[in-house]
Amino acid sequence: MNEFPAPPSTEGRRLFDLQAQYIADLTPLPNLAHAAVVRSPYAHARIRSIDPSAALALPGVITVLTGREVQEWSRPFAVDAERPGRYYSCAIDKVRYVGEPVAVVMAANRYVAEDARDTIEVEYEPLPAVVEVEAAMQPSAPILHEELETNVAIDRHLTYGDVAAVFSAADIVFSQRYVFPRYQSFPLETYGIIASWNPSASQASFWANFHGPYSMLAVLAGALRVPLSKLRVVTPPDVGGSFGNKIALYPYMALMALASRKANRPVKWIEDRLESLSASSTGTDRVTQIEVAARNDGQLLGLKMRLMDNVGAYIRAPEPGCLFRPIGNFMNAYKIEHLEVNALAVMTNVCPSGPNRGYACQQHYFPIERAIDELALKLGKDPATVRLQNLIQPQDIPYRTVTGGLYDSGDYPRATQRALELSNYWQLRQSTGAAAPSDAGVWRGVGMAVAIDPSGSNMGYIDVSKKATQRRPNLVRVGSAQTTRIYLDATGGVTVELETAAHGQGQETTAAFIVAQTLGIAPADVTVIAGMDTGSRPWSVSSGSYSSRFGAVGASSIVAAARRLQENLLQAAAYFLDSTASRLRIRAGRIVSLDNAQLGLSLKDVAARLHWSTGTLPPHLETATQIEGTFVASELDYPNEHDQVNSSAVYAFTADVAVVEIDKETFDIRVTDYITVHDAGNILHPQIARGQFVGGLLHGLAGALYEELRYTETGDFLTGTLMDYLCPTVSEMPGNIVTDHIVLPTPQALTGAKGVGESTAQTAPIAIANAVADAVRHLGLEITELPLTPDKLWQQLGARLAGEPACT
Amino acid sequence: MQPQRRTIVTTAVNGTPVEALVDVRITLADFLREEAGCTSVHLGCEHGVCGACTVLLDGLPVRSCLRLAAQATGHAITTLEGVMQTERGKMIGQAFVEQFAMQCGFCTAGFALSLYHLLENAPEPITDRDIHETLGGHICRCTGYVSIVEAAKRLRDQRG
């Protein structure tokens, strides 16, 4: 297969050729109006009145859209929740978080639109607000959506195995509360939309940096009260990062479609950074109460978990994915057969939540992996030993988890051992925590984490949000599918159309490499059409770039298409050469006969004949140059009556070790070494895969130590700039980063590949937290929440150390 | 609301003289993108921290989101469009493309311009610390910086 070295970055080349096209660069329609969004300064308030007259009087202002028209022209967005609020793209009579859209101004340019925005008078009646998830569940809490009489949108109880039995038989049972913070991955490019409403056809066209899942377009169509076929969404070739955050673009697509309808002309809106931080989307913050049952020898027996998700002011699709996406891998990589989960989605007066790199798994594994460290300590064992003891063994794979997941491939102990070796873990253990030299200026710690990394989400998992009796029997949502279209042109060139809308994952480079390898041609001879256009390319509701699905699902559809083209070329050559396809091979741009060295045709000749001689071709070759390859992930199922479901197409594995140093005077935390070992099946492009591992590390590190979207108790937003929301720079990255992988191809994908994009983002917050816990445990400090900042450590440690000499 | 005042900006963008009547309040970044066709200038934060909008003003890196177009009068502006006309710019592009020193690419022009300035101006030897200080003024959300540092070191070694 590997005739050619992995090619350099196609996407990067375009950038340095000055051909990049991001949404802000586009003017696809004439006569664009520019929008600015009026937003709520209150976390919770009734809107008494909106007076846009001053804005409308400004030269250059076209019109103003308010909640009145939004209510008239659209419906609330659909979401899978028992008690959702009525979520429109714009506040109607009440605002429920700081930054919530209240009106949209359209003007000749953005400067004028923003001037006008500041003149719109909105009269508010402030209401008490609630921002913490546990507070919002109290009977006395302010209610966001009065008609619901509660802030709890979902309250599901899931039971697997015999939890009561293992808890009563356990040698040790303990409980702990953990808090995973609210942060977003901060794509450097903000949201951007150009929307055009066609009144006579009730049709909306969008150019937007939206990248799926395209199931969200069904939600959008429902809100706009049009059939899906009346939406066209074009994603430009270049999208400046998302990490899941741009999945939640669709409410703004609705808002801008309605703005265009009001203005009767196309509208362009590019979000600014304050809007992005306060009102786009964020990862879900979660409080978990976890109970662990184990034997004294370290054997894990069962878990009870109460998951309390803060989904913000409105539960918004694809939430409650944060609760249910990892259902098949709820037990992580451990052989645990007994689990009880109480899954709660709670609405509070903060920005609605959504997918963020490592969606759901970050939140889910943090309490499990922290608790395993605690268990090990309680038993006087090393955390690595307890993990190795409980990992699912390679001979058990394929392994069916008690929650319904099918772990398809992997060797978790081997990957874990590799991480321990590469990090020199056992030796480090002798010199961290209490064992560190007391005269050093730092406290030192080492910590680890392991994680199952699910990729290629099964649409069906979301229905676990409903009791089996409440599921819709007439719509069984199951699967993950993708189609790739390939054309062979008359000169032998190959063009590939993706339906994924990538945002930095190098999918064009990888697609060309895959097709070139399959056909035995140079990657440079393969042209990949980037971006996406629902008006002209094949797609389905599961299309898009999300849930790390490209390697297993998306790329497998490319393989499927390329193999069919290969077969067609052989069939065509057999016809032209009067030979049989099974005796022909493609080698270095030629089709050659295994039986006669003289017999052969160049690919170019075959391509030319397929195009220029169409009138003479037999029926089976008439469409030989136009291929659609579809890949449908197998083994995916619909949740059964026991709430079991194989929630993802494939499951990768990650084992990480972090080493930290904490300055004894400043409490500054530095990650000095980070070792990450992946079991992700075949690696499709080594440099791109490494880029994903290291990029995931950056996001995990950010969540562990720096980034947090913070609110006051009354819901005022505190982190609206990069001076308050601290994104790591090169200086904050670990000095020593080691990435490695073991390769056990998955049988579930034609590529043999599993996901690589989210894995380290899931493990890094935990490995770092465990390392910090190791460093400071001997000082009596427990680590139960993130991010770990110098001031938080000081608040706990400083008091303890007061009166003692510095540098102890 | 006062009527908007306008002013004439007389500058050179990537070596080409530009004279334009603009709102006094238009930022240099918006001017470069909308009036001068330099779409390599990307706006990440619009408050001077992320570095994506970095351009060279008389050869020095500046944040174009924090300056007004009017302040460019009498100065020469260089963006990635200009840098890519130089041999060094082409070397930077090659190194970034081969090292995969970008993913989404939104921050890349800013990194490239600051590196260009370092490679053009820094006295020998360029240390690892110099590289970290140069790259430290920019935020990248995709790469985790490792591949960017590798590209920068490769360019340093090629400087000769």
Coordinates of N, CA and C in Angstrom, one line a residue, chain A residues 129-261:
Chain A
A129 N -31.4 35.2 39.6 CA -30.8 34.2 38.7 C -30.1 33.1 39.5
V130 N -29.9 32.0 38.8 CA -29.2 30.8 39.4 C -28.2 30.3 38.4
V131 N -27.0 30.1 38.8 CA -25.9 29.6 37.9 C -25.3 28.3 38.2
E132 N -25.4 27.8 39.5 CA -24.8 26.6 39.9 C -25.8 25.4 39.8
V133 N -25.4 24.3 39.3 CA -26.3 23.2 39.0 C -27.0 22.7 40.2
E134 N -26.3 22.5 41.3 CA -27.0 22.0 42.5 C -28.0 23.0 43.1
A135 N -27.6 24.3 43.0 CA -28.5 25.3 43.5 C -29.8 25.3 42.6
A136 N -29.6 25.1 41.3 CA -30.8 25.2 40.4 C -31.8 24.1 40.6
M137 N -31.3 23.0 41.3 CA -32.2 21.9 41.6 C -33.0 22.0 42.9
Q138 N -32.6 23.0 43.6 CA -33.3 23.3 44.9 C -34.7 23.7 44.7
P139 N -35.7 23.4 45.5 CA -37.1 23.8 45.3 C -37.2 25.3 45.4
S140 N -36.3 26.0 46.1 CA -36.4 27.5 46.2 C -35.7 28.2 45.1
A141 N -35.1 27.5 44.1 CA -34.4 28.1 43.1 C -35.3 28.9 42.2
P142 N -34.8 30.1 41.6 CA -35.5 30.7 40.6 C -35.7 29.8 39.4
I143 N -36.9 29.8 38.8 CA -37.2 28.9 37.7 C -37.0 29.7 36.4
L144 N -36.3 29.1 35.5 CA -36.0 29.8 34.2 C -37.2 29.7 33.3
H145 N -37.8 28.5 33.2 CA -38.9 28.3 32.3 C -40.1 28.0 33.2
E146 N -40.9 29.0 33.5 CA -42.0 28.9 34.5 C -43.0 27.8 34.2
E147 N -43.2 27.6 33.0 CA -44.2 26.6 32.6 C -43.8 25.2 33.0
L148 N -42.5 25.0 33.2 CA -42.0 23.6 33.6 C -42.0 23.4 35.1
E149 N -42.0 24.5 35.8 CA -42.1 24.4 37.3 C -40.8 23.7 37.9
T150 N -39.8 23.6 37.1 CA -38.5 23.0 37.6 C -37.5 23.4 36.6
N151 N -36.2 23.3 37.0 CA -35.1 23.6 36.1 C -34.5 22.3 35.6
V152 N -35.1 21.2 36.0 CA -34.5 19.9 35.7 C -35.1 19.4 34.4
A153 N -34.4 19.4 33.3 CA -34.9 19.0 32.0 C -35.0 17.5 31.8
I154 N -34.0 16.8 32.4 CA -33.9 15.4 32.3 C -33.5 14.8 33.6
D155 N -34.1 13.7 34.0 CA -33.8 13.0 35.2 C -34.0 11.5 34.9
R156 N -32.9 10.9 34.5 CA -33.0 9.5 34.1 C -32.2 8.6 35.1
H157 N -32.8 7.5 35.4 CA -32.2 6.5 36.2 C -31.8 5.2 35.4
L158 N -30.6 4.9 35.3 CA -30.1 3.8 34.5 C -29.5 2.8 35.5
T159 N -29.8 1.5 35.3 CA -29.2 0.5 36.2 C -28.7 -0.7 35.3
Y160 N -27.5 -1.1 35.5 CA -26.9 -2.2 34.8 C -26.3 -3.1 35.9
G161 N -26.6 -4.4 35.7 CA -26.1 -5.4 36.6 C -26.8 -5.4 38.0
D162 N -26.1 -6.0 39.0 CA -26.7 -6.0 40.3 C -25.9 -5.1 41.2
V163 N -26.3 -3.9 41.2 CA -25.5 -2.9 41.9 C -25.6 -3.1 43.4
A164 N -26.8 -3.3 43.9 CA -27.0 -3.5 45.4 C -26.1 -4.6 45.9
A165 N -26.1 -5.7 45.2 CA -25.4 -6.9 45.6 C -23.9 -6.6 45.7
V166 N -23.3 -6.0 44.7 CA -21.9 -5.8 44.8 C -21.5 -4.7 45.8
F167 N -22.4 -3.8 46.0 CA -22.1 -2.8 47.0 C -22.2 -3.4 48.4
S168 N -23.1 -4.3 48.6 CA -23.1 -4.9 50.0 C -22.0 -5.9 50.2
A169 N -21.5 -6.5 49.1 CA -20.5 -7.5 49.2 C -19.1 -6.9 49.2
A170 N -19.0 -5.6 49.0 CA -17.7 -4.9 48.8 C -16.9 -4.8 50.1
D171 N -15.6 -4.9 50.0 CA -14.7 -4.6 51.2 C -14.7 -3.1 51.5
I172 N -14.7 -2.4 50.4 CA -14.6 -0.9 50.6 C -15.6 -0.2 49.7
V173 N -16.2 0.8 50.3 CA -17.2 1.6 49.5 C -16.8 3.1 50.0
F174 N -16.7 3.9 49.0 CA -16.5 5.3 49.3 C -17.2 6.2 48.3
S175 N -17.4 7.4 48.7 CA -18.1 8.4 47.9 C -17.3 9.7 47.8
Q176 N -17.4 10.3 46.6 CA -16.7 11.6 46.5 C -17.5 12.5 45.5
R177 N -17.3 13.8 45.6 CA -18.0 14.7 44.7 C -16.9 15.4 43.9
Y178 N -17.1 15.4 42.6 CA -16.1 16.0 41.7 C -16.8 17.0 40.8
V179 N -16.1 18.1 40.5 CA -16.6 19.2 39.6 C -15.8 19.3 38.4
F180 N -16.4 19.2 37.2 CA -15.7 19.4 36.0 C -16.2 20.8 35.5
P181 N -15.2 21.7 35.1 CA -15.6 23.1 34.9 C -16.2 23.3 33.5
R182 N -16.7 24.6 33.4 CA -17.2 25.0 32.1 C -16.1 25.7 31.3
Y183 N -15.8 25.2 30.2 CA -14.9 25.9 29.3 C -15.2 25.5 27.9
Q184 N -14.6 26.3 27.0 CA -14.8 26.0 25.6 C -13.5 25.9 24.9
S185 N -13.4 25.3 23.8 CA -12.1 25.2 23.1 C -11.7 26.4 22.3
F186 N -12.5 27.4 22.3 CA -12.1 28.7 21.8 C -11.5 28.6 20.4
P187 N -12.3 28.2 19.4 CA -11.8 28.2 18.1 C -11.3 29.7 17.7
L188 N -10.2 29.8 17.0 CA -9.7 31.2 16.8 C -10.6 32.0 15.9
E189 N -11.2 31.3 15.0 CA -12.2 31.9 14.1 C -13.6 31.8 14.8
T190 N -14.3 32.9 14.9 CA -15.6 32.9 15.6 C -16.7 32.4 14.6
Y191 N -17.9 32.4 15.1 CA -19.0 32.0 14.2 C -19.1 33.0 13.1
G192 N -19.5 32.5 11.9 CA -19.8 33.4 10.8 C -20.9 32.9 9.9
I193 N -21.8 33.7 9.5 CA -23.0 33.3 8.7 C -23.3 34.3 7.7
I194 N -23.6 33.9 6.5 CA -24.3 34.7 5.5 C -25.6 33.9 5.2
A195 N -26.7 34.6 5.4 CA -28.0 33.9 5.3 C -28.8 34.7 4.3
S196 N -29.5 34.0 3.5 CA -30.4 34.6 2.5 C -31.8 33.9 2.5
W197 N -32.8 34.7 2.8 CA -34.2 34.1 2.8 C -34.8 34.5 1.4
N198 N -35.3 33.4 0.8 CA -36.1 33.6 -0.5 C -37.6 33.6 -0.1
P199 N -38.2 34.7 -0.1 CA -39.6 34.8 0.4 C -40.6 34.0 -0.5
S200 N -40.5 34.0 -1.8 CA -41.5 33.3 -2.6 C -41.4 31.8 -2.5
A201 N -40.1 31.3 -2.3 CA -39.9 29.9 -2.2 C -39.9 29.4 -0.7
S202 N -40.0 30.3 0.2 CA -39.7 29.9 1.6 C -38.5 29.1 1.8
Q203 N -37.4 29.6 1.3 CA -36.2 28.8 1.1 C -35.1 29.7 1.8
A204 N -34.2 29.0 2.5 CA -33.1 29.7 3.1 C -31.7 29.1 2.6
S205 N -30.8 30.0 2.2 CA -29.5 29.6 1.8 C -28.5 30.2 2.8
F206 N -27.5 29.4 3.2 CA -26.5 29.8 4.1 C -25.1 29.5 3.6
W207 N -24.3 30.5 3.9 CA -22.8 30.2 3.9 C -22.4 30.3 5.3
A208 N -21.8 29.3 5.9 CA -21.6 29.3 7.3 C -20.4 28.4 7.7
N209 N -19.8 28.6 8.8 CA -18.7 27.7 9.2 C -19.3 26.6 10.1
F210 N -20.4 26.1 9.6 CA -21.1 24.9 10.3 C -20.5 23.6 9.7
H211 N -20.3 22.6 10.5 CA -19.6 21.4 10.0 C -20.3 20.2 10.5
G212 N -21.6 20.3 10.8 CA -22.3 19.1 11.2 C -22.3 18.9 12.7
P213 N -23.0 17.9 13.2 CA -23.7 16.9 12.5 C -24.9 17.5 11.8
Y214 N -25.1 16.9 10.6 CA -26.2 17.5 9.7 C -27.6 17.2 10.3
S215 N -27.6 16.4 11.3 CA -28.9 16.2 12.0 C -29.4 17.6 12.6
M216 N -28.4 18.5 12.9 CA -28.8 19.8 13.4 C -29.5 20.6 12.3
L217 N -29.3 20.3 11.0 CA -30.0 21.0 10.0 C -31.5 20.6 10.0
A218 N -31.8 19.4 10.5 CA -33.2 19.0 10.6 C -33.8 19.8 11.7
V219 N -33.1 20.0 12.8 CA -33.6 20.9 13.9 C -33.8 22.3 13.4
L220 N -32.9 22.8 12.6 CA -32.9 24.1 12.0 C -34.2 24.3 11.1
A221 N -34.3 23.3 10.2 CA -35.5 23.3 9.3 C -36.8 23.3 10.1
G222 N -36.9 22.5 11.1 CA -38.1 22.5 11.9 C -38.4 23.8 12.5
A223 N -37.3 24.5 13.0 CA -37.5 25.8 13.7 C -37.9 26.8 12.6
L224 N -37.4 26.7 11.4 CA -37.8 27.7 10.4 C -39.1 27.3 9.7
R225 N -39.6 26.2 10.0 CA -40.9 25.7 9.5 C -40.8 25.5 8.0
V226 N -39.7 24.9 7.5 CA -39.5 24.6 6.1 C -39.0 23.2 6.0
P227 N -39.3 22.5 4.9 CA -38.7 21.1 4.8 C -37.2 21.3 4.6
L228 N -36.5 20.2 5.0 CA -35.0 20.2 4.9 C -34.5 20.6 3.5
S229 N -35.3 20.2 2.5 CA -34.9 20.4 1.1 C -34.9 21.9 0.8
K230 N -35.5 22.7 1.6 CA -35.5 24.2 1.4 C -34.4 24.9 2.1
L231 N -33.5 24.1 2.7 CA -32.3 24.7 3.2 C -31.1 24.3 2.3
R232 N -30.2 25.3 2.0 CA -29.0 25.0 1.4 C -27.9 25.5 2.3
V233 N -26.9 24.7 2.7 CA -25.8 25.2 3.5 C -24.5 24.9 2.9
V234 N -23.8 26.0 2.7 CA -22.4 25.9 2.1 C -21.4 26.2 3.1
T235 N -20.5 25.3 3.3 CA -19.4 25.5 4.3 C -18.1 25.8 3.4
P236 N -17.5 26.9 3.7 CA -16.3 27.3 2.9 C -15.2 26.3 3.1
P237 N -14.2 26.2 2.2 CA -13.1 25.2 2.3 C -12.3 25.4 3.6
D238 N -12.2 26.6 4.1 CA -11.4 26.7 5.3 C -12.3 27.2 6.5
V239 N -12.2 26.5 7.6 CA -12.9 26.8 8.8 C -11.9 26.9 9.9
G240 N -11.9 28.0 10.6 CA -10.8 28.3 11.6 C -11.0 27.6 12.9
G241 N -11.1 26.3 12.9 CA -11.2 25.6 14.2 C -12.7 25.5 14.6
S242 N -12.9 24.5 15.4 CA -14.3 24.4 16.0 C -14.2 23.6 17.3
F243 N -13.6 22.4 17.2 CA -13.5 21.5 18.4 C -14.9 21.2 18.9
G244 N -15.8 21.2 18.0 CA -17.2 20.9 18.4 C -18.1 22.2 18.7
N245 N -17.4 23.3 19.0 CA -18.1 24.5 19.3 C -19.1 25.0 18.2
K246 N -18.7 24.8 17.0 CA -19.5 25.3 15.9 C -20.7 24.4 15.5
I247 N -20.8 23.3 16.2 CA -22.0 22.5 16.0 C -23.2 23.4 16.5
A248 N -23.0 24.2 17.5 CA -24.1 25.0 18.0 C -24.3 26.3 17.3
L249 N -23.8 26.4 16.0 CA -24.0 27.5 15.2 C -25.5 27.6 14.7
Y250 N -26.2 26.5 14.7 CA -27.4 26.5 14.0 C -28.5 27.5 14.5
P251 N -28.6 27.7 15.8 CA -29.6 28.7 16.3 C -29.3 30.1 15.7
Y252 N -28.0 30.4 15.5 CA -27.7 31.7 14.9 C -28.0 31.7 13.4
M253 N -27.9 30.5 12.8 CA -28.3 30.4 11.4 C -29.8 30.7 11.2
A254 N -30.6 30.2 12.2 CA -32.0 30.5 12.2 C -32.2 32.0 12.4
L255 N -31.5 32.6 13.3 CA -31.7 34.0 13.6 C -31.3 34.8 12.4
M256 N -30.3 34.5 11.7 CA -29.8 35.3 10.5 C -30.8 35.0 9.3
A257 N -31.4 33.8 9.2 CA -32.4 33.6 8.2 C -33.6 34.5 8.4
L258 N -34.0 34.6 9.7 CA -35.1 35.5 10.0 C -34.7 37.0 9.8
A259 N -33.5 37.3 10.1 CA -33.0 38.7 9.9 C -33.0 39.0 8.4
S260 N -32.6 38.0 7.6 CA -32.7 38.2 6.1 C -34.1 38.4 5.6
R261 N -35.0 37.6 6.3 CA -36.4 37.7 5.9 C -36.9 39.1 6.2

